[in-house]
Amino acid sequence: MAVMTYIDAINSALHEEMERDPNVFIIGEDVGKMGGAFKATKGLLEKFGAERVIDSPLAEGAIVSSSIGAAMAGMRPVPEIQFADFITPAMDAITQQAAKLRYRSAGTQTCPITVRVCYGGSVGGGLSHSQSLTSWFIHCPGLIVVAPSTPYDAKGMLKAAIRNDDPVMFFEHKKLYRSLKEEVPKEDYTVPLLKAEVRRKGTDLTAISYGYTLQLTMQAAEAVKEKYGIDVEVVDLRTLAPLDTDAFLNSVAKTSRAVIVHEDNRTLGIGAEVSAVIAEQAFDCLEAPILRVTAPDVPLLPAAAELERFCTISVEKIVDAFERTMEH
Amino acid sequence: MAVMTYIDAINSALHEEMERDPNVFIIGEDVGKMGGAFKATKGLLEKFGAERVIDSPLAEGAIVSSSIGAAMAGMRPVPEIQFADFITPAMDAITQQAAKLRYRSAGTQTCPITVRVCYGGSVGGGLSHSQSLTSWFIHCPGLIVVAPSTPYDAKGMLKAAIRNDDPVMFFEHKKLYRSLKEEVPKEDYTVPLLKAEVRRKGTDLTAISYGYTLQLTMQAAEAVKEKYGIDVEVVDLRTLAPLDTDAFLNSVAKTSRAVIVHEDNRTLGIGAEVSAVIAEQAFDCLEAPILRVTAPDVPLLPAAAELERFCTISVEKIVDAFERTMEH
Amino acid sequence: MTTTQDLIGTGALQPGTDSSGKDLDSALLRRLYTYMLKCRTVEDRIRVLYRQGRFAGNYFNAIGQEATEVGATIDLLPEDTVAPSHRNFVAHIMKGTPLPLMFAHIYGRKDSPDQGRSAPAHCGYAPLNIITPSSTIAAQLNIGTGIALAHKMRRKPYVVVALSGEGSTSLGFWHEAVNFSAVHKLPMIFVVENNLYAESVPVALQTAVEDISVKAQAYGIPGITVDGNDVVAVYTAMREAIERARSGGGPTLLESKTYRWYGHSEIDPAKYRDSAEVEYWKSRDPIAAMERYLTERDLWTEQWKKELLADINREIDEAISFAERSPAPQAEEALDHVYSFSIRERELERKTYSPQYPRRQ
Amino acid sequence: MTTTQDLIGTGALQPGTDSSGKDLDSALLRRLYTYMLKCRTVEDRIRVLYRQGRFAGNYFNAIGQEATEVGATIDLLPEDTVAPSHRNFVAHIMKGTPLPLMFAHIYGRKDSPDQGRSAPAHCGYAPLNIITPSSTIAAQLNIGTGIALAHKMRRKPYVVVALSGEGSTSLGFWHEAVNFSAVHKLPMIFVVENNLYAESVPVALQTAVEDISVKAQAYGIPGITVDGNDVVAVYTAMREAIERARSGGGPTLLESKTYRWYGHSEIDPAKYRDSAEVEYWKSRDPIAAMERYLTERDLWTEQWKKELLADINREIDEAISFAERSPAPQAEEALDHVYSFSIRERELERKTYSPQYPRRQ
Ligand SMILES: Cc1ncc(C[n+]2csc(CCOP(=O)(O)OP(=O)(O)O)c2C)c(N)n1
Ligand SMILES: Cc1ncc(C[n+]2csc(CCOP(=O)(O)OP(=O)(O)O)c2C)c(N)n1
Ligand SMILES: [Mg+2]
Ligand SMILES: [Mg+2]
């Protein structure tokens, strides 16, 4: 075991997968000499050379679509999108090409790519370095959308993604990169892509989150335990599409109450889908409204600290939702 | 009054708005000499000339972003996206520029554009001429997303959109273009952009839809009335963002039951948001699970008739959901 | 960097000085002709089938552009990739996709390479490396670029031929693909079929330049304009570009100036063009031009053409009857091939959860 | 179409034959210099403030590129638009945005033109037609194109100066903007500041061509490369391009070859460049070069520079103290300016509905 940050976990997964499989390669902006804007690809250029660690032209469309083609031809590309906010030039490549290639060729042409995307706020990034934008891809069948919340999962799921035969959108929260350390095995391991995880057992209320806000949700769970003795079960979605609905439905069937927490905008954030699934499939279990703790529906995130704070999730906001749900 | 198809309603709204305001202009692929792929812009080039009816280069990004700039400079552009399926090149222009310009300039720079988008399936269009893709824009604060379901609304809302100071995504369902006729006033009128409409009064169940499936939902309502005497209240969302939540919440408060119908994919289609809003704000009113009648989560729409039919909404599928809801 | 060629004298362009086409042997010249005739005949038939309502959707024929279609895709290796646009269904003929599968595709049947999923003109074929295209203009160029990247990484001598229309050059995707290929010296040939219109929009509204091939200069790669109705010219220019690509010399932009005789698609009456223009281009029929060229060399007779047509039509008849016998896909197959794993259970059997714990007050 | 110029002899390029810059009068030459000095001084100060932790976020300075910043944006009309990238904060100085507002922006305060919303380097100013940019590379070019379209439609003699780096030329957006402008002969000047790097990526990985200006040929517009450290060269080339644009002659692509002295942003140590390269370019300081040029013409003294700096620093001090006194925005203002109507009520007061009808069994 080794204690690792989230970014180290990503970095070591990339090192190991590139060693394991000569078909794995990296492409993106600044991934080579600079080792990535956040150093996720540090040391790869030195070890594997410029042919497998490609500093691409400034064109996210080309980064993803050249990966798609290379994958069709048998490679295992791991393209990087420096910030989710800049993923728009790759929208066609991701949603119309990668997501649909298998379907439109009836499985005869496929593109196993793992698009690493750095996302999320609460780091003072302002309007163009804070967005999530996961919803666009969750709404797109054919894509697996992953968003791990711990170093252990980050490493294990990244490896699983690279080995998986579907296009995977792999969302890494920039606030988690260096704010969290955890023991991670030295041996090769993977974490299954399609399973949510119960992070905390509880009986009174189900809290559902992922990514950075999962950490805040865990803190809020401890807070209401201490304050009121309320026992919150916390489900980490881990993968946002396809959703592991059984995981949170089982929990809600037990607790009868659900609160969903995410930092993305409220309208059609993943919370909407989770809530709708519960309202459809576990309605009889429910004893309280399903609450969502989310950003308001404004562009995320305004730069000034006061404005950013208003829009981001805090432990207090989650605790407040827990309280309201229990009071119902 | 004149009896008009949906496409005629669009066309006459454009004629009238261009006459009314010299700042209104059209830009898009084939909008000029050809009068648009579906003839929405017929006769405009002849009447207003090539400077106000611009056959643009094949570049949706340029179509929308040049509209943004022109709008900033005081014009009222009405860009056309020939098929929603081809909106990807304009993703940045729409979501990062148009949607956020007002916000990021604190209201000092704005872009009143009306992006007309032809969307929807059930016409044998196959995988690239059938998509909805409204969710991407519903999830993007700063945009108004409109999807009228009748000729009357199409005309009145298009005029309202052009006169509105926000960027409006105006989704026109291609199946409605010629399948529906209705009396439309000869005089100038507008339909407010932010209000849903109760299309059918009822007491037993609230059905919520928009666009082409609104018509199917109305038929299904008649069918269950005849068959079982069930009285369905049908709410036409008309505008998908920002949602007129009061309209459907009021109805659900009355009926205690909700079924949402849309042709888009299930996961994070607008039904998810509507359901989540109900589950949060009208929970105590509910007596049955909130059902969604939607396409499955597969790329929409496969071309072969059998496959297409499997994925599209039918009156039977809606009736089935009504029955299941009432049985609960 | 830009040159123009006119080898067989269709009258389209100034006669070029390049005589590299002069060395083509008789068998090859006759094959070029035969393929053009086959393309034309197949598409004429598809048009008839459409008018008879025997398949649904739409189709984008390349009638009038056969010299380009054939010259650009003939004699590729099976491992070479073709990245087609909506107008390149006939590329399958040169690549070697069995005609029955092609017609099963048109009909949206189970035996189609995609089992009825894509629209009629959007057809791929994995065994021969033809990308199953989407409609998004120019998207296939970018995917093709990635395939070329893989060939380069793996030191394989295979090339990618990416086809698109002049309208595609306005899109950012086109630019990103060509630029990326140029920076990485990828084995790509970008064939731009300049048929003067993108749907109804004339080329003068797409770009301010006369020859699309000058755009190559922006990327530092060779650009060439050929008479796209001259199959020998197209073939010869392609041969050079393919050799360059295969031997590590990087991409080429090849503009082929041609014309589509009919509308953009089967539902387009093409009223935006004037008939004199259409007639002019019909008088420059690439097939008739090649017939004259072959006749001068004693390589063509009416009789031979009749025999060819008979063979082609027999093959088409068989292909159609195969397609018509091919079953329609089953409704629930719509749920297949979304992922590498099945979603049938997920979509068809949604569980309902009931309370397992006593309700509280 | 492409020419290179080197008028004041920074040594960057081959001396050009163009002598159009020779006619600039003394007052203008001194203004060019003064503005460069002001840009440098303002950005040096911003760097200090950042290091002191007095504002949050990040900043992208253009130190070393002042000749381009000044030459490209000086003497525009208030109605002319500047479409800035992340590296063109100082364009505000030439356009005339009051310095206190600029610093209020850096600090994210209520008096910022955007009341604290955008990141420090992304600043717009509506009264002087400076677009509030997003970070998306090249997006401002496309918006600028639309503004130019409006000017053309309204027969207004205003131009749009769009600034971007050489990295931006790889993006489809860049291509779409330049192509559209060329087709419609819009009054645009695309200034590409080729500072050899896009973040860490050298220009050779962006494009296979040597001079970005050759890309103009793909669009049929004039392309010119100037020594971007030579403010007279930049100014002269811009003057010609602006005149052409203003008089209906359409767009120009102007490549300005220059170099940023420091990292991509305040958090980038720029270890990907070697120090010899950095030193070489520092020796070609555009400000020092202009000092030599002015000295030769008896237009510059140490004393004058001192006075200038004193004035500039006083202005900066005042601007900073204004910014520091400016209030922070109120938290709930985060809900404002999303639409033309308020969403405060919607977001802050979510109603709860209760059953109004008796429940049924
Ligand atoms: C991104 C995108 N926008 C619009 C369309 C609709 N469309 C299909 S073909 C076409 C014209 C293509 O013109 P060109 O590239 O010249 O090819 P041609 O049809 O002439 O062969 C258009 C606009 C599309 N398929 N993709
Ligand atoms: C679409 C997009 N992709 C990536 C980025 C991240 N990014 C910001 S600046 C930059 C480099 C820009 O290089 P260049 O255009 O040469 O401008 P310079 O910074 O050298 O002035 C990158 C990659 C972005 N802002 N937008
Ligand atoms: Mg064309
Ligand atoms: Mg640069």
Short mmCIF file of N, CA and C in Angstrom, two decimals, chain D residues 103 203 351:
data_model
loop_
_atom_site.label_atom_id
_atom_site.label_comp_id
_atom_site.label_asym_id
_atom_site.label_seq_id
_atom_site.Cartn_x
_atom_site.Cartn_y
_atom_site.Cartn_z
N PHE D 103 -8.64 47.82 -12.51
CA PHE D 103 -8.14 47.19 -11.28
C PHE D 103 -9.28 46.65 -10.42
N VAL D 203 5.06 26.08 -31.38
CA VAL D 203 4.28 26.32 -32.59
C VAL D 203 4.45 25.19 -33.62
N LYS D 351 -41.83 27.20 -3.73
CA LYS D 351 -43.11 26.90 -3.08
C LYS D 351 -43.26 25.41 -2.82
#
